[in-house]
Structure formats: C-alpha cells, structure tokens
GROMACS .gro file of C-alpha atoms in nm:
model
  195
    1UNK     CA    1   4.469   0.252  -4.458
    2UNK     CA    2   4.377   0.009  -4.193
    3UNK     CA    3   4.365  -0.391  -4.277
    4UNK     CA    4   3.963  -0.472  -4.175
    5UNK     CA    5   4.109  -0.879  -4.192
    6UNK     CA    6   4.232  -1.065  -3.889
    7UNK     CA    7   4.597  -1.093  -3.855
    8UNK     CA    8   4.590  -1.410  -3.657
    9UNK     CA    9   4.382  -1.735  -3.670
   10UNK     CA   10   4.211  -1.682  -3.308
   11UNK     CA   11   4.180  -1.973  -3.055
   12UNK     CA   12   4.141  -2.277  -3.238
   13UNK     CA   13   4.114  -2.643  -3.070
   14UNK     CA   14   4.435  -2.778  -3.132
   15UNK     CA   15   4.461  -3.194  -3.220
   16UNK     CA   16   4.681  -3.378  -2.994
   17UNK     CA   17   4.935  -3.544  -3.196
   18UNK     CA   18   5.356  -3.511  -3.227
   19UNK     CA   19   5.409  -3.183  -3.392
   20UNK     CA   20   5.647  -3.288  -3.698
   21UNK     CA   21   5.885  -2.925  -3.662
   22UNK     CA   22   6.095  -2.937  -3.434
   23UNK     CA   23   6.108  -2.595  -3.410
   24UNK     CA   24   5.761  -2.579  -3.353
   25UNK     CA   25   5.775  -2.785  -3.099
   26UNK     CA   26   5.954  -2.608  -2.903
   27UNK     CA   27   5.795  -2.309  -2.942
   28UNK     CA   28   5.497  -2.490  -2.841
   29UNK     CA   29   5.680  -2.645  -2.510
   30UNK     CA   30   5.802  -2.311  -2.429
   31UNK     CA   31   5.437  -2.136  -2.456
   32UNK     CA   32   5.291  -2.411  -2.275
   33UNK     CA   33   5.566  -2.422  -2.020
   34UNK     CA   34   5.449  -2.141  -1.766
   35UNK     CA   35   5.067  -2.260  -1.830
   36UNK     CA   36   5.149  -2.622  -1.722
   37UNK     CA   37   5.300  -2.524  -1.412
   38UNK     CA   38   5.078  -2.261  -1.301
   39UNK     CA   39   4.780  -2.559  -1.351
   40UNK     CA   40   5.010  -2.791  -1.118
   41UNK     CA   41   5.072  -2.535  -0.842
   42UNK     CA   42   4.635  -2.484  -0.832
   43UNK     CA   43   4.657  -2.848  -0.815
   44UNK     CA   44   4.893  -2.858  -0.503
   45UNK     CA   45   4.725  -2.593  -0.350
   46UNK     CA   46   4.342  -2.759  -0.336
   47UNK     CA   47   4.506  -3.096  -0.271
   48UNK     CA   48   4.761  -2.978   0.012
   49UNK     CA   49   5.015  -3.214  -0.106
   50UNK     CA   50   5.384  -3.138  -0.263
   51UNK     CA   51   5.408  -3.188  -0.627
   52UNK     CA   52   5.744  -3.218  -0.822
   53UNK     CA   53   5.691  -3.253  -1.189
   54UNK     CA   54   5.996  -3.290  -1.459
   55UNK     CA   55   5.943  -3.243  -1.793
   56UNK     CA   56   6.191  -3.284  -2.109
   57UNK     CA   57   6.179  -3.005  -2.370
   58UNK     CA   58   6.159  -3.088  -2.743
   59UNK     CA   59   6.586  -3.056  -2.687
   60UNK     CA   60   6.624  -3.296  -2.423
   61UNK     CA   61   6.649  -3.050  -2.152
   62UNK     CA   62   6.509  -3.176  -1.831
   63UNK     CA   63   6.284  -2.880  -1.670
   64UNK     CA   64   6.179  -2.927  -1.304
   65UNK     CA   65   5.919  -2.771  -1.091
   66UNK     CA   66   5.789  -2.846  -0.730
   67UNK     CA   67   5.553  -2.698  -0.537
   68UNK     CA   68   5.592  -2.520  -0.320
   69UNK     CA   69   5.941  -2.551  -0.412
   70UNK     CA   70   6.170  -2.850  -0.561
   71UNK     CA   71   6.419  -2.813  -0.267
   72UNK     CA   72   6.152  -2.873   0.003
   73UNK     CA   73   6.007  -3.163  -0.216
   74UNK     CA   74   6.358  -3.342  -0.274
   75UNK     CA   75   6.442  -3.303   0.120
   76UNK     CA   76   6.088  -3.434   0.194
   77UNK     CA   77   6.150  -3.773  -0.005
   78UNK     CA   78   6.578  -3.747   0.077
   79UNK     CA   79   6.517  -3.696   0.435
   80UNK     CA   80   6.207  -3.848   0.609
   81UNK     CA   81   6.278  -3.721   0.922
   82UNK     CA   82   6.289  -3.360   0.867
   83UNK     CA   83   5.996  -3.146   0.851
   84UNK     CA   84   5.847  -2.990   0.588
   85UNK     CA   85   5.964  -2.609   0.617
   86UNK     CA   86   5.753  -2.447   0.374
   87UNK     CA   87   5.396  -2.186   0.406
   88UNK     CA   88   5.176  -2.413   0.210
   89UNK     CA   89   4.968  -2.540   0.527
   90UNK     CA   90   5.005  -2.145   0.597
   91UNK     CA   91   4.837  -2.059   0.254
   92UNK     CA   92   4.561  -2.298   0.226
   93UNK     CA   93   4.450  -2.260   0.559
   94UNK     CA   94   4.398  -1.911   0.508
   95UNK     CA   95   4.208  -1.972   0.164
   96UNK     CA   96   3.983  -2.168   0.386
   97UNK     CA   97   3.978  -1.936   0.611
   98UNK     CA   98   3.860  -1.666   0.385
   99UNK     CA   99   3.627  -1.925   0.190
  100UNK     CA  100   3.444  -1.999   0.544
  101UNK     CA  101   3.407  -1.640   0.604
  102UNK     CA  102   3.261  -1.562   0.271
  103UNK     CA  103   3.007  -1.875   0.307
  104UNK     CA  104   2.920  -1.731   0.681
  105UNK     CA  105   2.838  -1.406   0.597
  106UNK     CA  106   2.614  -1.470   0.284
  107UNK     CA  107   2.484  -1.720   0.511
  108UNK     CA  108   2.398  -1.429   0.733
  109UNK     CA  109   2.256  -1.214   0.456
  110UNK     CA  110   2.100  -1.493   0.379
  111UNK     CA  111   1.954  -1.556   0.704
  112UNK     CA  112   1.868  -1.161   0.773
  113UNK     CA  113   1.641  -1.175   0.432
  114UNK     CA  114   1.455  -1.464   0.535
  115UNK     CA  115   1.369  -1.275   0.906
  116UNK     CA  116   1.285  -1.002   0.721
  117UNK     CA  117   1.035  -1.193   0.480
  118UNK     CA  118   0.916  -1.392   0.839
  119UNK     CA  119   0.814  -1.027   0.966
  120UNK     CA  120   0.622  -0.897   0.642
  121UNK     CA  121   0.463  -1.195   0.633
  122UNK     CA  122   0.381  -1.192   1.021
  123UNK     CA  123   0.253  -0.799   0.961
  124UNK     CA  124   0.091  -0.911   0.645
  125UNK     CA  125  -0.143  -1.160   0.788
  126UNK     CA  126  -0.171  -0.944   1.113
  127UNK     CA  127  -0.327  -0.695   0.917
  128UNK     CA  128  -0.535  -0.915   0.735
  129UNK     CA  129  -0.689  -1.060   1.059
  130UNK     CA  130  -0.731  -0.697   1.162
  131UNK     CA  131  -0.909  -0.566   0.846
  132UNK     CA  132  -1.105  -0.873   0.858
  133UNK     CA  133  -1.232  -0.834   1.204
  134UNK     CA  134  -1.325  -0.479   1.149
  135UNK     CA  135  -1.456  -0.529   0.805
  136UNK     CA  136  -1.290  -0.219   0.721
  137UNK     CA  137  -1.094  -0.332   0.450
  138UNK     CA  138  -1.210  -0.037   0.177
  139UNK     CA  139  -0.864  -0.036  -0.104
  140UNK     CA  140  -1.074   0.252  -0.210
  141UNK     CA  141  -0.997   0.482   0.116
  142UNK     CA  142  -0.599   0.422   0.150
  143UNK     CA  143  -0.442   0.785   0.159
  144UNK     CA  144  -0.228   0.816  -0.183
  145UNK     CA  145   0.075   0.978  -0.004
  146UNK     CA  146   0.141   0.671   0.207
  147UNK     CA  147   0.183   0.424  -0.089
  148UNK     CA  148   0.450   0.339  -0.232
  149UNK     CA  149   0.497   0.284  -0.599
  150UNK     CA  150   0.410  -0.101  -0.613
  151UNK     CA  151   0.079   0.041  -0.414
  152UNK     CA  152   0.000   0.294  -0.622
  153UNK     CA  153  -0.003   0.086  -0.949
  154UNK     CA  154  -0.211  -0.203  -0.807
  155UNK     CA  155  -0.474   0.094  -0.662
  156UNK     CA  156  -0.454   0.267  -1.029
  157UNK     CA  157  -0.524  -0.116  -1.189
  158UNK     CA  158  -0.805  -0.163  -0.940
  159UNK     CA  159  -0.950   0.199  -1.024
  160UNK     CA  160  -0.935   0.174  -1.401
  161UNK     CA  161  -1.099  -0.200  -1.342
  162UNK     CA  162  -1.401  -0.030  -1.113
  163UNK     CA  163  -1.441   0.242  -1.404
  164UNK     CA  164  -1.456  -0.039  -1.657
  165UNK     CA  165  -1.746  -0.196  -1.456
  166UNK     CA  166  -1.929   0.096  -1.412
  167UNK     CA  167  -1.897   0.178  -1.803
  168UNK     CA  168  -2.019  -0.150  -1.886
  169UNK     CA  169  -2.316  -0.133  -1.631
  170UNK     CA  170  -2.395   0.177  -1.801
  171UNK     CA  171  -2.350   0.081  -2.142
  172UNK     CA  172  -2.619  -0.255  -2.057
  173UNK     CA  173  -2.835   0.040  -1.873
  174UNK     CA  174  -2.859   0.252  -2.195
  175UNK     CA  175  -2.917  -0.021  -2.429
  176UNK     CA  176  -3.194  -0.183  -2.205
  177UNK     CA  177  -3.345   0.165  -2.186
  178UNK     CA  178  -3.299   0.202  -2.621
  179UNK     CA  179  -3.485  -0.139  -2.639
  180UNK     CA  180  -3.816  -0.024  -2.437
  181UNK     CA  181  -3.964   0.176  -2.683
  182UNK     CA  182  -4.183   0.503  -2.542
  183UNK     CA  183  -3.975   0.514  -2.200
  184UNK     CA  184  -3.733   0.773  -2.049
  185UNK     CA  185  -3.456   0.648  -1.906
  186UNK     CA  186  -3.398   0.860  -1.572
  187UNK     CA  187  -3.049   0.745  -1.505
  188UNK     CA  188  -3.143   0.661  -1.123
  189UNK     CA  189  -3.325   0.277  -1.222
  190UNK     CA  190  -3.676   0.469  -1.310
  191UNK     CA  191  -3.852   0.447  -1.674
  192UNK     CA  192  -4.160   0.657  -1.737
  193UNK     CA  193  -4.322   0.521  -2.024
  194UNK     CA  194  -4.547   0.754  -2.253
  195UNK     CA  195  -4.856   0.566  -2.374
   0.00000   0.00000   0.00000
C-alpha cells in the first residue's frame, strides 16, 4: 500500500551559518554550484559587462566561471589591447531588440483600443445629439433583432421597471377606489357613485 506521508521535508528557509559536516557541505556546494552560476551569467547579461567568479569547494578546489567565457575574460584583463571576441553585445542587443518590439506592439494594441473607444464615444454622443434634436429617443421602439445581448438586458431591466410602475399605479388606483365607499371604479379615471 501507498505511504499517504511526505518523503521529504519540502522547501524550507535554510539559516546561513558554516554547515559543521563536511560532507554536507559539499553536497551543499555541489547543489548550489550550477544555481550560483546560472544567477551570475543573468547578471552579466542585464549588466553587459564580463564577470569571472572563482569559488573554493568545501575541498579546496578552486572552481572558475566567466561569462561569457573565462578565456575571453582572462585575455580581456592579460591583454588590453585586444578586443573582446565574444557574442555578448550580439545577445543583449537582440534581447533589447525583442523587448522594444514587444513594448511597440502592445503599445500599438494599446493605441488601436483607445481609437476605437475615441470612435464609440464620438458615435455615442453623435447619436445622442441626434436623438435629442429629433426628440425621438423612444428605448421602447428599438427593433429586438438589432440588439445585442448587453442591449437586450438593459431593455428587459427597463421593461420589467415600466411594468413595476404601472402595477403600483394600479395597485394606489384600486385602493383609492376600495376607500370611496358606494363608487365603481371604471378603470379609465371615472367613479360613479350610487347614492
């Protein structure tokens, strides 16, 4: 049968003091090894400089790394005169290249949703000022086939509020009529009263 416990201890924050084991330290070095350097080359990258980092395992073994490699930054700092022969300037000017392009065209998008919110608006009040001028603003009349769903909810909230009126007109009507006492209530604003 299957074990429902963990088998390890998960991510834990780790204090930063000398591990005692020396055998756990290395272990540790060696884990933290590949993590290190990947974090130094990022660091080279965004900068657009040449890193060389050394480190000393728990043994006393001297590990090197360079980026973009420890050759071109040992001839940089042997040899002052000699260019740099490497595709670093290659590489990050094509991340910024890419990064530009990605900012330019949401830019765009951007820029195309705003237009588009510029014309609504522009149609918007345009048919206000029309509807206004020819007073023929009746909700009431739009054809049902031409709206679209947004449309059709507000008219179906506007309906249901117009039947709510009239029900509460007529309730008012029907208890004003119940509270004259020998009338008829005619429905049409007329009371005959019997005497």
């Amino acid at each position: 049968m299957a074990s429902t416990g963990k088998k390890t201890r998960g991510r834990k924050k780790t204090q930063m003091k000398m591990i005692e084991n020396k055998e756990d330290r290395l272990v540790t070095f060696s884990k933290r090894r590949l993590g290190i350097y990947k974090k130094i080359s990022e660091l080279s990258i965004l900068c657009g400089t040449e890193i060389l980092f050394i480190v000393f395992s728990p043994t006393g073994k001297p590990f090197s790394f360079g980026c973009p490699s420890v050759e071109s930054v040992s001839n940089h700092f042997l040899s002052k005169n000699r260019p740099i022969n490497d595709n670093t300037n290659i590489l990050i000017e094509a991340y910024r290249m890419v990064r530009t392009n990605k900012l330019v065209q949401h830019y765009n998008e951007v820029h195309s949703q705003m237009d588009e919110i510029k014309r609504k608006k522009r149609e918007l009040v345009s048919a206000q000022q029309t509807s206004e001028t020819n007073n023929t603003n009746h909700w009431w009349k739009t054809p049902i086939h031409q709206c679209n769903p947004r449309e059709l909810d507000e008219l179906y909230s506007r309906f249901s509020e117009l039947a709510h009126m009239f029900h509460i007109a007529w309730c008012k009507k029907i208890a004003n009529a119940s509270l004259m006492p020998t009338s008829t209530y005619f429905g049409n604003g007329h009371h005959r009263r019997e005497f």
